[in-house]
Amino acid sequence: MPALSAGFWQSKCDRSTLCQSQRKEVQLLLCCARTSINAATAETIETLCYSDLDWHWLLSLAAQHDVTCLLYQSLQDTCPDAVPAPVIDQLRQDFQDWTLNTVFFTQELLKLLELFEAHHIPVLPYKGPALALTLYGNLSLRPFCDLDLLIHPQDLVRVKPLLAAQGYDTLAVDDAQEAANLWSDSERDFVRQDGKVVLDVHWRITPRFFPFELPVEELWQRRQSLGLLGSTVSTLAPEDLLLALCAHGAKECWSKLKWICDVAELIRAYPNLDWDRVLVQAKQLHSQRMLLLGVGLAQELLGVRVPETVLAAIKSDGASIILPSVDRTSPTVGGNRGLPALMQQVCSYLFESQLEQSRQFSLTLFRLRVRDRISDRVQYFVWRLFVPNVRDRQLIVLPKPLTFFYYLLRPLRLLGEKLGFVHRPVLGGNSADEHQRPATVQPDLDRAENAIATARPRCKGLDVYDLGDELLIYSSDRELGITLNHSSKQIWQLCDGTHTLEDMATILSQQLGCAPGALLEDICTSVMQFHNLGLLESL
Amino acid sequence: MSLSPLYITFGQHQVVVETAILDVHTTLMRWFYAMLEPQPSFIVRRVTIAQLAGNYIMQSGDTVHEPIGEQFWLLQAVKYEVVMALVRARPDLLWFHAGAAANNMGAVVFAAPGGGGKSTLVAQLCQQGWRYLSDDVLALDLATGNILPFPQTPRVRQNTGELVPSDRLSQVPKLDVTLDLDRICREPLPIRAIVFPSFDRQTEAQILPYSPGTAALELLRNCINFTDHKQAAVQQVCEIVKQLPAFGLSFSNIDCAFKCLAQIGLTQI
């Protein structure tokens, strides 16, 4: 049986105190929801693990917030012996399943990027695999349920037939109407016919009802390169990504911890972030409050270090902004309606379960309260209630002279949907609400395993020491040491970028005198372990 | 009464401890008696201890530490300062949290974190005629592969009869083990075997061979200054574990542990 064991040899860092007022499970989740754990946090994690925890609730909380993989990695690295065996086994299984999914999604993404490049369509992948690798340094640590691409608005009509040829469906809209859709909408969902992949093609970062007008042209000019499974792709510059993440989080009311983790990991990953530019741009985009809320949450909940200027801006928020009062009696100036109150509200959304009944109402209020300007709040209602989008235009096709009727049709359609008279088109779900993604779009494990089986893993140039039957690998940048037993060593030596997993099984089966099929599962597991430990250059 | 400074020596390097507090002076002299030199040579750190308003004040180099109320904790702090100053004075060596005792065939290294049983095993071997190198801190010469003695007085935790959590181990009193000076090893020695002890109340004693890979990882886990050497440390440790036998020993009873060591031929003088 292939096996490896690992040890980290890192120095101790400063002590910090985090999340002392919450339930222990929440404290543990917050301590684990990060890629970099200092000695003090590791100590807190270990102490919490040995306390009286509701592990079942912790696992469901981690799943709810899409941080199961981070939880697993942190517990595994910190104190695996302190975690009950069934819990760590479950987490490991989830982690391995998710790793297979990420490879499947990433390969699909690369295929699509190649397709667009061949047709000279500039595309920026963001969120999904690009985000996982840019911020977390590991595809497996940041779950995603779809792929997101950012294109120039005028390219939508070119993208549609290309994706259709690849087996992707989208809402049936006449191309003649797309100009109106480009104006009113921000994205279009495409779902692969086998239901395994949802692709969101964006031409704006956020919907028009929640404006955040960072032009795609500017994003494209400032793009950065990223190595993704051996290919080079373009993605958002870190400053743009931070603003985009904060806008997205605010739109979703920061209801998942993973979105706050994204902000925290970005700040950790880019210590030289141009904060002045970020603050100026946020102000220009009237999105300062959204930015400060996202950064404030990352600092407060996940202990990320933030420059003093940003902290000062967070503290001063609310002093001059007129916000709608939560009790709907009158507007309130600053005071307890500032960022601290919003942060408190987010914490309630995140970790308290008794808010469901008032959630929809609170969600609308929240989206209003994070806006800088009153005009943005008015715009929210106008766009939500009256401005038609692709779904209205898809419901009834009106001749051009009568298109103004769509403004009357939209409130009626929305009312009809509420009352159940009108059925919303189900293709890909509502692109504005990530919570509502249908579970059926997750690719199945078999398919992902097939994707793995065709991969040609290549090991990184690490320090390798031969110990006879074993191998010791030392990764100096991570201060990580790993030993491989005889079987794992043989698999490692075949990770040269030329062998598929099936090739490896064939070669090793000849040496061992057994059927290749009997070895494939062990080989797959070993290669995934190499990948998860960051030992592979590409898969 | 004026008390003489204590010149605690490792090779050419010395830490000098100065205090007028008799109890403290006496204890430190007992803890480091095999490492004391009468005269100063190359002093790398000066530690002074005074008493002020019922508290102990320790100054190490230019740093004045927070006042300490209890003598027990003061002595722990002084010992830590002394050892770490000597460790830092020789960054060319690879330092381990380990003890060692030697016979004519070489040294057996016991590497483990605190509470693993290093001191107990080393002290027991020395009482049976082995020569003493260290019970807690050990230096490896990367050039020769030999280990260098660090003969602070072995101190063995008293058996409380209770399971003590790791964060309270330091509170369990230790007893000094007196060794004749001729039992103290002064010269570098080659390693003959490595044992990774662990105190486990669930088992009387069990010894298992460790593969080179496991031994390398364990040894590096117990390295004090790994970041000074990194690749060189890994390379040297790999060379050592390829050539030497390594074992994991779990025990709760010292006699049974010795039977295990005897089974693999490690207890003969």
PDB file of C-alpha atoms in Angstrom, chain A residues 5-9 11 463 465-468 470 472 474 476 479 481-483, chain B residues 211-214 216-217 220-221 226-227 230-232 234-235 238-239 241-242:
ATOM      1  CA  SER A   5       3.974  10.858   6.109  1.00  0.00           C
ATOM      2  CA  ALA A   6       4.787  14.499   6.499  1.00  0.00           C
ATOM      3  CA  GLY A   7       6.148  16.893   9.053  1.00  0.00           C
ATOM      4  CA  PHE A   8       6.269  20.666   9.139  1.00  0.00           C
ATOM      5  CA  TRP A   9       9.333  22.280  10.641  1.00  0.00           C
ATOM      6  CA  SER A  11       9.162  28.475  13.715  1.00  0.00           C
ATOM      7  CA  ASP A 463      15.113  18.335  -2.697  1.00  0.00           C
ATOM      8  CA  TYR A 465      16.909  12.223  -0.648  1.00  0.00           C
ATOM      9  CA  ASP A 466      17.093   8.529  -1.375  1.00  0.00           C
ATOM     10  CA  LEU A 467      16.757   6.371   1.724  1.00  0.00           C
ATOM     11  CA  GLY A 468      16.914   2.980   0.060  1.00  0.00           C
ATOM     12  CA  GLU A 470      12.081   5.114   0.910  1.00  0.00           C
ATOM     13  CA  LEU A 472      12.480  11.857   1.711  1.00  0.00           C
ATOM     14  CA  TYR A 474      11.953  18.378   1.356  1.00  0.00           C
ATOM     15  CA  SER A 476      12.141  24.386   1.530  1.00  0.00           C
ATOM     16  CA  GLU A 479       9.426  23.848   5.368  1.00  0.00           C
ATOM     17  CA  GLY A 481       9.287  17.153   4.863  1.00  0.00           C
ATOM     18  CA  ILE A 482       7.603  14.094   3.415  1.00  0.00           C
ATOM     19  CA  THR A 483       8.700  10.501   3.323  1.00  0.00           C
TER      20      THR A 483
ATOM     21  CA  SER B 211      12.322   2.902   8.900  1.00  0.00           C
ATOM     22  CA  PRO B 212      14.951   5.447   7.813  1.00  0.00           C
ATOM     23  CA  GLY B 213      12.221   7.745   6.518  1.00  0.00           C
ATOM     24  CA  THR B 214      10.289   7.707   9.772  1.00  0.00           C
ATOM     25  CA  ALA B 216      14.538  11.125   9.622  1.00  0.00           C
ATOM     26  CA  LEU B 217      11.193  12.863  10.060  1.00  0.00           C
ATOM     27  CA  LEU B 220      14.085  16.609  12.282  1.00  0.00           C
ATOM     28  CA  ARG B 221      10.923  17.233  14.292  1.00  0.00           C
ATOM     29  CA  PHE B 226      16.519  23.460  11.754  1.00  0.00           C
ATOM     30  CA  THR B 227      15.999  26.792  10.022  1.00  0.00           C
ATOM     31  CA  LYS B 230      17.541  23.396   6.210  1.00  0.00           C
ATOM     32  CA  GLN B 231      18.868  21.335   3.259  1.00  0.00           C
ATOM     33  CA  ALA B 232      22.175  20.626   5.008  1.00  0.00           C
ATOM     34  CA  VAL B 234      18.032  17.146   5.974  1.00  0.00           C
ATOM     35  CA  GLN B 235      21.008  15.768   4.085  1.00  0.00           C
ATOM     36  CA  CYS B 238      19.359  11.296   5.944  1.00  0.00           C
ATOM     37  CA  GLU B 239      22.964  10.104   5.943  1.00  0.00           C
ATOM     38  CA  VAL B 241      19.425   7.313   9.436  1.00  0.00           C
ATOM     39  CA  LYS B 242      20.566   5.343   6.390  1.00  0.00           C
TER      40      LYS B 242
END
